[in-house]
Coordinates of C-alpha atoms (C1' of nucleotides) in Angstrom, one line a residue:
Chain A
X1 CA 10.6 23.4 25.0
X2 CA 13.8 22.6 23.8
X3 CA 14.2 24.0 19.8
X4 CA 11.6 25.1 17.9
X5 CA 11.1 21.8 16.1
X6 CA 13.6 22.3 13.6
X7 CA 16.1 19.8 13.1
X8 CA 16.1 16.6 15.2
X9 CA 19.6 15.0 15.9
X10 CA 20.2 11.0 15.4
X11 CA 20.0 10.7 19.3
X12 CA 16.5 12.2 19.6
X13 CA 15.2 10.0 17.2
X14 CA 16.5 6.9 18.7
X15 CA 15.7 8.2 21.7
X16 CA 12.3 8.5 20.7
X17 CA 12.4 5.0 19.3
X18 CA 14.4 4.0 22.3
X19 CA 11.2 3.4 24.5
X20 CA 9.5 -0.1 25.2
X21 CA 5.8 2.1 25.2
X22 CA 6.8 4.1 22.2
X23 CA 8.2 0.9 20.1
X24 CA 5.0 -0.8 21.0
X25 CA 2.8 2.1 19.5
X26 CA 5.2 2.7 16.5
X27 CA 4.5 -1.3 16.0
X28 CA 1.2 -0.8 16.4
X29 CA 1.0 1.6 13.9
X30 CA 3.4 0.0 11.1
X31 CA 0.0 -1.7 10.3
X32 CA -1.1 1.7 8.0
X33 CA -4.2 2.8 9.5
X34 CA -4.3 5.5 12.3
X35 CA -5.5 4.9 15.6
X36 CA -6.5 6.8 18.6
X37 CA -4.8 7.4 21.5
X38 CA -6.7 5.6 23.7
X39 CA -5.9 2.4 21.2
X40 CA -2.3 2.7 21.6
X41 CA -2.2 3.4 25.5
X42 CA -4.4 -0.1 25.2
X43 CA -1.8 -1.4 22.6
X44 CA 1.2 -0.3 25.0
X45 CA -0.5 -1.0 28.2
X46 CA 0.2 2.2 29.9
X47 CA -2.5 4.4 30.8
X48 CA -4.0 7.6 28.8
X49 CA -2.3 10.0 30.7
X50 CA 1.0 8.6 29.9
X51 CA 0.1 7.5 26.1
X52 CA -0.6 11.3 26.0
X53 CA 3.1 12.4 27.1
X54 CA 4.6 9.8 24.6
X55 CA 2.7 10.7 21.5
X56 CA 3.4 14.6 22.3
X57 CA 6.7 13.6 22.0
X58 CA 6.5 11.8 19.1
X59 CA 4.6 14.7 17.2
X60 CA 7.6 17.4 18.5
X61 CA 9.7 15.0 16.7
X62 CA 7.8 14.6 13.8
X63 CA 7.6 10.6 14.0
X64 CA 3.7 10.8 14.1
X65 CA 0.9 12.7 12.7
X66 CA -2.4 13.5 14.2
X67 CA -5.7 14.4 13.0
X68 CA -8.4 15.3 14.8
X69 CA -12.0 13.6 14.3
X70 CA -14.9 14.5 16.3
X71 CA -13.2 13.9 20.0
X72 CA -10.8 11.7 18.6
X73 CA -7.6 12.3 17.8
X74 CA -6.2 10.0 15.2
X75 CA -2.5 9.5 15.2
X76 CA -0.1 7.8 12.3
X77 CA 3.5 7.6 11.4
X78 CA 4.4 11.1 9.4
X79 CA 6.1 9.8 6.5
X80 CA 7.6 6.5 5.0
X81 CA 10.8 6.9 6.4
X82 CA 9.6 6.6 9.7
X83 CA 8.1 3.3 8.8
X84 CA 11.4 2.6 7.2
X85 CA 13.9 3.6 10.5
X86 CA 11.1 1.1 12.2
X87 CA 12.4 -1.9 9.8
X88 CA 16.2 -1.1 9.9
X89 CA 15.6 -1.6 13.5
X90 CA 13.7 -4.4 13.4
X91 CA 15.9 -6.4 11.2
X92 CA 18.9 -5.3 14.1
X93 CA 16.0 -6.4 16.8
X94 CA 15.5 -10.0 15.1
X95 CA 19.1 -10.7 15.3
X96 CA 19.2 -13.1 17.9
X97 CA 15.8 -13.2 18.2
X98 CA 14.6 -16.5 16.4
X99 CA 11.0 -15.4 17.6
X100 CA 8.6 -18.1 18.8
X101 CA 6.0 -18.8 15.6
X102 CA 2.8 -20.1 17.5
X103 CA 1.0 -20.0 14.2
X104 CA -2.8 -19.6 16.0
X105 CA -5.3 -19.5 14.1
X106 CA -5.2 -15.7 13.9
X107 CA -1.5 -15.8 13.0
X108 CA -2.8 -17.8 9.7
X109 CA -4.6 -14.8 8.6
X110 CA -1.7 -12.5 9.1
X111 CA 0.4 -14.9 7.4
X112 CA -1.7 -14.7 4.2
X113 CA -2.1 -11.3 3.9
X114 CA -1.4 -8.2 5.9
X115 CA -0.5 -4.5 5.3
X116 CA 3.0 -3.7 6.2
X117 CA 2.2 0.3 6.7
X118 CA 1.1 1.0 3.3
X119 CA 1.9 -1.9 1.0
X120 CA 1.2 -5.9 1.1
X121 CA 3.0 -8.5 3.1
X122 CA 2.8 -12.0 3.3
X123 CA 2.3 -14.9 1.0
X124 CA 0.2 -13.1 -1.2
X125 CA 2.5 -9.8 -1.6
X126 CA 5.4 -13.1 -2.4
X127 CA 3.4 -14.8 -4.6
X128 CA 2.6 -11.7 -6.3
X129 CA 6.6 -10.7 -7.0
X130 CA 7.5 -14.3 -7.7
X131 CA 4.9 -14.8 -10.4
X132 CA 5.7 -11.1 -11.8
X133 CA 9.6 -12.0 -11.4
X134 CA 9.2 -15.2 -13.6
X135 CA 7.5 -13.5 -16.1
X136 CA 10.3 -11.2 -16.6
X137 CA 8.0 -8.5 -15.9
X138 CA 10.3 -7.5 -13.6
X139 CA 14.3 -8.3 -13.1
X140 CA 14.7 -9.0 -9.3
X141 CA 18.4 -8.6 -7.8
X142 CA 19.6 -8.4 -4.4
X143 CA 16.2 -7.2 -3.1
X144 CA 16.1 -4.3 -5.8
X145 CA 13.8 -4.5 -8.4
X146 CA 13.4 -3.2 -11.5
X147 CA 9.9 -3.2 -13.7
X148 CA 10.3 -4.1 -17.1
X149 CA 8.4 -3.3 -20.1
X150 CA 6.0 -6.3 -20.4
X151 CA 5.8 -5.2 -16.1
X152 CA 4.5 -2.2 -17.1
X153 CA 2.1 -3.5 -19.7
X154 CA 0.7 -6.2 -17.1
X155 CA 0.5 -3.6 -14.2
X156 CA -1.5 -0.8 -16.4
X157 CA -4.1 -3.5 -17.4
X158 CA -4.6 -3.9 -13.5
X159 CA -5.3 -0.1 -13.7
X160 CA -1.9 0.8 -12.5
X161 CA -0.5 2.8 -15.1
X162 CA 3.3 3.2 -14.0
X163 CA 4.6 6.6 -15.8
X164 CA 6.8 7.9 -13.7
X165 CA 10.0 6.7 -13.5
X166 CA 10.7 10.2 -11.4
X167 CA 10.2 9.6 -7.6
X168 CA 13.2 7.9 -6.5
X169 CA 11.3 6.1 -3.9
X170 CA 12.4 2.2 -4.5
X171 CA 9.9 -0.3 -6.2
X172 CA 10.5 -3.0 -4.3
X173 CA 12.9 -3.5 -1.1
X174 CA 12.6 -7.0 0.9
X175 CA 11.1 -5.8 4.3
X176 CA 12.3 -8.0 7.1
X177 CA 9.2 -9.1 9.0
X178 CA 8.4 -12.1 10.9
X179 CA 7.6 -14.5 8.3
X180 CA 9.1 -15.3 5.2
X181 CA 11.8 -13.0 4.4
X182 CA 11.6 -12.8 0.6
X183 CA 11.1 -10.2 -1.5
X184 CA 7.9 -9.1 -2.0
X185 CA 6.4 -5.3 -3.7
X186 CA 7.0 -2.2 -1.4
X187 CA 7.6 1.1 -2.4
X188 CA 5.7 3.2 -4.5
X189 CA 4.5 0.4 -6.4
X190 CA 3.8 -1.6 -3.7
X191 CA 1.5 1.2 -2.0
X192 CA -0.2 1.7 -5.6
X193 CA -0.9 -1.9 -5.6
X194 CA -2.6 -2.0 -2.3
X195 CA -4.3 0.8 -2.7
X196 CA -5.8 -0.4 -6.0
X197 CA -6.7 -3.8 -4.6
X198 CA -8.6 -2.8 -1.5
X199 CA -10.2 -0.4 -4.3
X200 CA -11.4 -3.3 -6.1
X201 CA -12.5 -4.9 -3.3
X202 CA -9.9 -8.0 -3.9
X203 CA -9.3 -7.3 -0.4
X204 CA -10.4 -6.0 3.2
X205 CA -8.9 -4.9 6.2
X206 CA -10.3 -6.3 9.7
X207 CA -11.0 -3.4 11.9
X208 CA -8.5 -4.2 14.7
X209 CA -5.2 -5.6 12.9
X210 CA -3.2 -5.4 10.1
X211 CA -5.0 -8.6 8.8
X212 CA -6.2 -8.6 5.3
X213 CA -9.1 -10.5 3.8
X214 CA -8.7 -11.9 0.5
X215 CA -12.5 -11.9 -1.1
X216 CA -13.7 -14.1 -3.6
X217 CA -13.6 -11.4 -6.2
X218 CA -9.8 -11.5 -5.4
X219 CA -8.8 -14.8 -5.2
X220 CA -10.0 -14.6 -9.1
X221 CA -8.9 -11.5 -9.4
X222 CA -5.1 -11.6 -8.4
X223 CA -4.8 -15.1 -10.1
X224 CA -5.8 -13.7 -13.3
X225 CA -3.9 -10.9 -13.3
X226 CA -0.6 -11.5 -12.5
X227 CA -1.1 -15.2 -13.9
X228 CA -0.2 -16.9 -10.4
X229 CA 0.1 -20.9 -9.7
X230 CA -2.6 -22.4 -8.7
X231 CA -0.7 -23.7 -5.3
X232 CA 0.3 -19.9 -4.8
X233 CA -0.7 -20.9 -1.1
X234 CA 1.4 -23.1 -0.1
X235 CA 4.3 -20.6 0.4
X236 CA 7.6 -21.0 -1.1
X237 CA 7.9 -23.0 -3.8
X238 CA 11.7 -24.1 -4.9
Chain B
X1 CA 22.5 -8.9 33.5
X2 CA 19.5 -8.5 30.8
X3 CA 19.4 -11.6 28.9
X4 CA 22.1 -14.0 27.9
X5 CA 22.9 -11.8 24.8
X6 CA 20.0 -13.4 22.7
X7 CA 17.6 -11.0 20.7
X8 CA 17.2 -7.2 21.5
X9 CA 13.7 -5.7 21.1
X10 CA 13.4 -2.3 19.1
X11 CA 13.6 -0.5 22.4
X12 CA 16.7 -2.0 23.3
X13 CA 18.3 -1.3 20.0
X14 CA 16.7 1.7 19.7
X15 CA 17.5 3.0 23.0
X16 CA 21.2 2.1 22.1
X17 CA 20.9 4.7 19.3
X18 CA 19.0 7.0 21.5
X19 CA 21.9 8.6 23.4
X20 CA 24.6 11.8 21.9
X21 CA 27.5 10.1 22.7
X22 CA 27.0 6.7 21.5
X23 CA 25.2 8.0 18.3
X24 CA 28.4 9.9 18.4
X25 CA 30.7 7.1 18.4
X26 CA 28.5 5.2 15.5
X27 CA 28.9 8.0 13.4
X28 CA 32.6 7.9 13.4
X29 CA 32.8 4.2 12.8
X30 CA 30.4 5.1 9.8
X31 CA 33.2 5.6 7.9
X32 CA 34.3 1.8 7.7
X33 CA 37.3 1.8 9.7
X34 CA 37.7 0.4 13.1
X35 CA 38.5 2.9 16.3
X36 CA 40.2 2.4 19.6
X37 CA 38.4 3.0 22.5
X38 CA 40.1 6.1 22.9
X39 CA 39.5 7.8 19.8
X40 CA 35.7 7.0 20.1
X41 CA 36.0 8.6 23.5
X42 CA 37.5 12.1 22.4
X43 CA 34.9 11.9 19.5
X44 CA 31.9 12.0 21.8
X45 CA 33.7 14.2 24.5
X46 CA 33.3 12.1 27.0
X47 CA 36.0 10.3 29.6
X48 CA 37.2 7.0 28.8
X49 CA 36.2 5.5 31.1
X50 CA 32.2 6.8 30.5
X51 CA 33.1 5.5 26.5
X52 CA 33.9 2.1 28.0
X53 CA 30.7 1.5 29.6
X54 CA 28.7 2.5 26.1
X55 CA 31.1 0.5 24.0
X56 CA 30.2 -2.6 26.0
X57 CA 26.7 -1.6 26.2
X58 CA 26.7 -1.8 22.2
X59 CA 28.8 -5.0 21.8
X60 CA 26.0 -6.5 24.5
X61 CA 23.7 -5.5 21.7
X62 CA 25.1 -6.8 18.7
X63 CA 25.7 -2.7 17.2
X64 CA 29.6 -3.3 17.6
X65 CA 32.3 -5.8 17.4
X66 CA 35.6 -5.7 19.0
X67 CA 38.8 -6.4 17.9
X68 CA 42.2 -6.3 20.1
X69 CA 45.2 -5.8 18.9
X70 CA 48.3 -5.5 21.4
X71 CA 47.0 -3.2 23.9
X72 CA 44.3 -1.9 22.0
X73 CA 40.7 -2.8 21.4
X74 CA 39.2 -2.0 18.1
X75 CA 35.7 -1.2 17.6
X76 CA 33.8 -1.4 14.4
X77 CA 30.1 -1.6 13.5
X78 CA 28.7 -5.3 13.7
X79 CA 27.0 -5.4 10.1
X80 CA 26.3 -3.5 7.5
X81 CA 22.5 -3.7 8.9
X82 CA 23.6 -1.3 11.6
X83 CA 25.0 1.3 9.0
X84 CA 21.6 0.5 7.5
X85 CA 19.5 1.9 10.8
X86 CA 22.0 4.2 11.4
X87 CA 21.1 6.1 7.7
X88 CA 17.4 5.6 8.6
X89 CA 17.7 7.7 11.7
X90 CA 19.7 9.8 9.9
X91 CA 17.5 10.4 7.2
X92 CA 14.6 11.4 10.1
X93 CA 17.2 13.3 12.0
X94 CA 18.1 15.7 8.5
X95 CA 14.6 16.5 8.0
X96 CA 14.2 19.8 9.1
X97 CA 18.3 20.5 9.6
X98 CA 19.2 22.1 5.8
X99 CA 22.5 21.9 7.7
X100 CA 24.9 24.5 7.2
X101 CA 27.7 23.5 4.5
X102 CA 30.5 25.4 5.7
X103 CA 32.6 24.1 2.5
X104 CA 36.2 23.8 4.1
X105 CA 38.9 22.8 2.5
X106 CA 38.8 19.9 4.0
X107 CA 35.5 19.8 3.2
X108 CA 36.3 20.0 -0.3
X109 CA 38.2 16.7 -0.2
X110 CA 35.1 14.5 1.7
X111 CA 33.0 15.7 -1.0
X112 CA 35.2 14.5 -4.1
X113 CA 35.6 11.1 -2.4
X114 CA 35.3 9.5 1.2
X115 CA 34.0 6.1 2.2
X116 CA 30.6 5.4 3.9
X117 CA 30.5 2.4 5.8
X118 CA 32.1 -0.4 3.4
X119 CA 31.5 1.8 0.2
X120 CA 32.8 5.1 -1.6
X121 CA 30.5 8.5 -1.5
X122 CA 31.2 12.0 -3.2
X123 CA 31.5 12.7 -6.3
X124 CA 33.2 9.8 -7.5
X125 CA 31.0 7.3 -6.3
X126 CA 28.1 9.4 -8.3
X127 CA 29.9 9.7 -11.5
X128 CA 30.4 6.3 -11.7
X129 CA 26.9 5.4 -11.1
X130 CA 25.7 7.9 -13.7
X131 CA 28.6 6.6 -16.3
X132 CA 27.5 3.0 -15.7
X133 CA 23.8 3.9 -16.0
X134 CA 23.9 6.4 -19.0
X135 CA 26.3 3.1 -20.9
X136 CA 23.5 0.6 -20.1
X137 CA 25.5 -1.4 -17.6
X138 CA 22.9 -0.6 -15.0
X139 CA 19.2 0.1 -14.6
X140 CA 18.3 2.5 -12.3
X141 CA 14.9 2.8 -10.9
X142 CA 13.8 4.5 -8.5
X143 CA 16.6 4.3 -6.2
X144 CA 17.5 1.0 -6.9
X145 CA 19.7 -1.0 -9.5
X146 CA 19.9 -4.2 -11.4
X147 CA 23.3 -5.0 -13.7
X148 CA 23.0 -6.0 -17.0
X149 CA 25.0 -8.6 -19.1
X150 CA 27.0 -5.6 -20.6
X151 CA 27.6 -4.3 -16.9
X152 CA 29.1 -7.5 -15.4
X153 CA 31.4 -7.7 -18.8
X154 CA 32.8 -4.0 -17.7
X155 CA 32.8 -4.5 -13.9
X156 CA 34.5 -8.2 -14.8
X157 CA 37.3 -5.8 -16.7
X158 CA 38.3 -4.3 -13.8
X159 CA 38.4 -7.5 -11.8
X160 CA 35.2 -7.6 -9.9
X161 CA 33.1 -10.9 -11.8
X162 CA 29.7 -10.4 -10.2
X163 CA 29.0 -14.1 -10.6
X164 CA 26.3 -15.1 -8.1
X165 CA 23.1 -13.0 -8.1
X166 CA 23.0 -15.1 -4.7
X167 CA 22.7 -12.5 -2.0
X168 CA 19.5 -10.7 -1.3
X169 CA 21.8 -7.2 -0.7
X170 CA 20.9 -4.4 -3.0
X171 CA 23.3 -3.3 -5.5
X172 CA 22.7 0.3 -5.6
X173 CA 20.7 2.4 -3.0
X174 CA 20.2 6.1 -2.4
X175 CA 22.4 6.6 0.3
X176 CA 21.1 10.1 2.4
X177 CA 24.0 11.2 3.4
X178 CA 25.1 14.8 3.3
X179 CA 26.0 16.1 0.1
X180 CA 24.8 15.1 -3.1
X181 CA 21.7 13.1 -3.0
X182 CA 21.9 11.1 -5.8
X183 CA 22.1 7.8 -6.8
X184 CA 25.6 5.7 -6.2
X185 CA 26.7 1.7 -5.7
X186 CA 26.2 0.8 -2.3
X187 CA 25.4 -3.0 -1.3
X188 CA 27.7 -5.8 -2.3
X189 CA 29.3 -4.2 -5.6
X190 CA 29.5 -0.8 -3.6
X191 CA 31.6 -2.8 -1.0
X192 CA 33.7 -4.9 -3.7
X193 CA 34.2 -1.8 -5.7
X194 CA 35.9 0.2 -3.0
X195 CA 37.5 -3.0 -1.9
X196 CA 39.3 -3.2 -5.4
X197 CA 39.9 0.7 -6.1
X198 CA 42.3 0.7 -2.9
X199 CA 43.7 -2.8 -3.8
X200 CA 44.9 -0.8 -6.9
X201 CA 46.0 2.1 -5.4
X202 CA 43.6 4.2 -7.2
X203 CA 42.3 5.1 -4.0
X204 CA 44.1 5.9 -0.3
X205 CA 42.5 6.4 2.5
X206 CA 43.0 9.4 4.9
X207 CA 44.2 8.1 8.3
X208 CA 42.9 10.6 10.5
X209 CA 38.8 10.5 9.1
X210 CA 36.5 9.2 6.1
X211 CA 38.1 10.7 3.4
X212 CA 39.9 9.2 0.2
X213 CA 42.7 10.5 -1.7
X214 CA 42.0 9.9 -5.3
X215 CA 45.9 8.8 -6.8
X216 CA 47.7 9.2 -10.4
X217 CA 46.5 5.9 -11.6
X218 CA 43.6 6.4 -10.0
X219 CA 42.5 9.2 -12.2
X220 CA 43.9 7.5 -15.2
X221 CA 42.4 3.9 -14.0
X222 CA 38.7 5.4 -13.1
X223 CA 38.3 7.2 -16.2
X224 CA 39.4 4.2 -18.6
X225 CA 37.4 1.8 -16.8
X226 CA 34.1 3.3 -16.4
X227 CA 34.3 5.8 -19.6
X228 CA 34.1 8.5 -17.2
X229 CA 33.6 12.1 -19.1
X230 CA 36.4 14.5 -18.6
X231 CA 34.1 16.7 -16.5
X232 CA 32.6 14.7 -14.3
X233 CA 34.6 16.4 -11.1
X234 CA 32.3 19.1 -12.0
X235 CA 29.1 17.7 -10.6
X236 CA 25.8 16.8 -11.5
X237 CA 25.7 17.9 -15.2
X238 CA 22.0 17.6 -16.0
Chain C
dC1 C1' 61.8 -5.0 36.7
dA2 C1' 59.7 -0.5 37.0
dA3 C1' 57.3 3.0 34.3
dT4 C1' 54.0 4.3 30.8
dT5 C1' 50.0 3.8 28.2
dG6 C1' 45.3 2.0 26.9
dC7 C1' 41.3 0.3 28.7
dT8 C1' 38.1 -1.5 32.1
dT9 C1' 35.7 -2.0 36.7
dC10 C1' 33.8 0.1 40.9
dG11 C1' 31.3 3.4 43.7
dG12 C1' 28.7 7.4 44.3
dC13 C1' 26.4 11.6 42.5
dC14 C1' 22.6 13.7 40.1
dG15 C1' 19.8 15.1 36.5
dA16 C1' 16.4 13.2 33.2
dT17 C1' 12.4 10.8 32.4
dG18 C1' 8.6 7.4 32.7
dC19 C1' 4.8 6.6 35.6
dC20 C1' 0.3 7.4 37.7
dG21 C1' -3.6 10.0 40.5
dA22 C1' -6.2 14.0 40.2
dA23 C1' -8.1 17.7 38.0
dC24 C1' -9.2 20.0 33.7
dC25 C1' -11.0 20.8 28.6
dA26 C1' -13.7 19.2 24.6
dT27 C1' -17.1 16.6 22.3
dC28 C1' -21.1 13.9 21.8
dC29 C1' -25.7 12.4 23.5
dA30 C1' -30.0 12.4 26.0
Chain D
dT1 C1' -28.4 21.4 30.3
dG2 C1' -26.2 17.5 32.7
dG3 C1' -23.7 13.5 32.2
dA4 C1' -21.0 10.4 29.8
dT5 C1' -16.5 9.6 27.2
dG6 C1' -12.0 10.7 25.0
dG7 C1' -8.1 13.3 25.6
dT8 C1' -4.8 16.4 27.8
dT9 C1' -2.2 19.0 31.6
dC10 C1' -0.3 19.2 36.3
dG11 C1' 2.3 17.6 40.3
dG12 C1' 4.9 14.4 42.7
dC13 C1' 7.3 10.1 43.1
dA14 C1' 10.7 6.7 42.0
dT15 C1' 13.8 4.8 39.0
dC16 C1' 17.1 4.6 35.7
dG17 C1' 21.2 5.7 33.5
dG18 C1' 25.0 8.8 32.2
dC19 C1' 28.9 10.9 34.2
dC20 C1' 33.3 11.2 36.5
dG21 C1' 37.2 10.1 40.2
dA22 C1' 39.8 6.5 41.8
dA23 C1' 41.7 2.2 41.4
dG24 C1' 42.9 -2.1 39.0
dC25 C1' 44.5 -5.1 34.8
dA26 C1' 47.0 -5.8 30.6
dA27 C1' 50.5 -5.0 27.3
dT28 C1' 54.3 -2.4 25.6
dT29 C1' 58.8 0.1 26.6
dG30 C1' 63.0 1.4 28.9

DNA sequence: CAATTGCTTCGGCCGATGCCGAACCATCCA
DNA sequence: TGGATGGTTCGGCATCGGCCGAAGCAATTG
């Protein structure tokens, strides 16, 4: 029903967005890998049957994706501006919000290192754009960035050979998530990175968040690399 | 009602965006100038008394903030991070539209110059971008922009000293709006631009919508400052 | 002091939509 | 082939929220 999935209007996507279930799965989601439907009627706590109605909707209006594997049917957002509409939102959400930070022992994890849909976030993906920043391999200002030639040089001997200057997909954009709000790599560097990384095997995901575990191999591995402080850990350092 | 006006959740701010005539009403004030009540009414079609419910609803959630003046009550957006989510949805809602460019006259004038939010758009705004860019006052990559020392000397001509690299608002992002999609200054030097340009009468505004009447001096002072070429009302030239 | 204009509040109507139970396909496994 | 499991469709219920008419303030005008 209604148009022949054409052209959505502003008020159909917030619409879409505009629902606690649907925010939950699109959050659940943000993390980059694709889940089932069963997963994200779990994650929203509704049951299948309804999960089923909301992601319909959310395909018709091209804010998801499925694939089907087996009897599964995997879904994920369509397209980076989805995941992008999610943290304009977000950043409007967390006003007020001043969010309780229990720090668990879980939380520590995530603090690290996590995917923010399909690039690094968290200590790591700021230690990374601070060291890279000081180095002047890149010039950050007012959350843009700009790679530099020595930047490229550094990034290809990762094996991250940046040519391109074509897409005009930014290389870096602060991404306002709980936790430190600093810059940090997104874009189409930031995927490349992360992609290249869990390559490597400097890092894994766990199965059932957005989590990321920094291996041995990568603790040397990133330190080398982008030449990072020793006390890269301990957060922010000025 | 709801909670004592403390943090939204995406839902909430998602739902506020999730209705015709309220994204109605935030398209208008997209332009950068406050609206009475009344005009935001006859802009989504609705009674004013049906616009006064949704304008409280938004000023409940931190989307709009009120002004009054006499007997009138001026709305305008509450940040620039709710122009921000607005040109996310937008950019989702535009996928599949390839909207129909009817080209008025009045049509004609929008696309040379008109404001978008708290920065110019059209032609202009491009042309000054490219000018800056092709003169090595500005690096652009990928959608975003970082000034060099030549491009605070010109911007300082004109009267806008870009001291503090303080803020973490971009300089320059791709802005998706309809027309061109290219590059122009948005962020803080997109704001202090258009700021200056009507401070020096180079630019008026159009009462009635989001246009700008490019003046005499204007002309004259555009071209001098930013070496514009003769052409450049002509468009994209590469 | 009326009269007018701009805006809001109140009350009731009604369509839209989220929700679930039940039944129905599809796939995998024994 | 029969039974599990994952997923969807259908039908009905209940609620929510947008809409307007009528009435009530507030400020400006004569």
């Amino acid at each position: 029903m209604s148009s022949i999935a054409s052209g959505n209007t502003i008020a159909e996507v917030g619409g879409l967005m505009g629902d606690a279930a649907r925010a939950n799965m699109l959050m659940a989601l943000m993390g980059g890998q694709a889940l089932t439907a069963g997963e994200l009627a779990r994650v929203a706590r509704i049951t299948p049957q309804t999960a089923s109605g909301h992601l319909a909707k959310m395909i018709e209006g091209r804010l998801l994706a499925v694939e089907k594997q087996g009897r599964h049917r995997y879904y994920r957002l369509a397209s980076g501006e989805v995941a992008h509409a999610m943290q304009a939102l977000m950043a409007l959400a967390a006003d007020g919000h001043r969010r309780h930070h229990p720090l668990g022992p879980r939380d520590a994890a995530l603090r690290l290192a996590r995917t923010c849909y399909d690039h690094m976030a968290g200590r790591l993906a700021v230690a990374i754009a601070d060291a890279l920043s000081a180095q002047d391999c890149m010039v950050l200002s007012d959350g843009a960035a700009v790679l530099t030639q020595k930047g490229r040089a550094v990034l290809d001997s990762v094996g991250l050979p940046m040519d391109g200057t074509s897409a005009r997909r930014p290389l870096c954009r602060t991404c306002l998530d709980w936790s430190e709000r600093r810059p940090r790599l997104a874009g189409r560097l930031g995927a490349a990175l992360l992609a290249r990384a869990l390559d490597l095997g400097w890092i894994v995901r766990t199965p059932g968040n957005r989590a990321l575990t920094l291996t041995g191999q990568g603790e040397e591995g990133f330190r080398r690399a982008f030449s990072l402080p020793v006390d890269w850990r301990a957060g922010p350092s000025p």
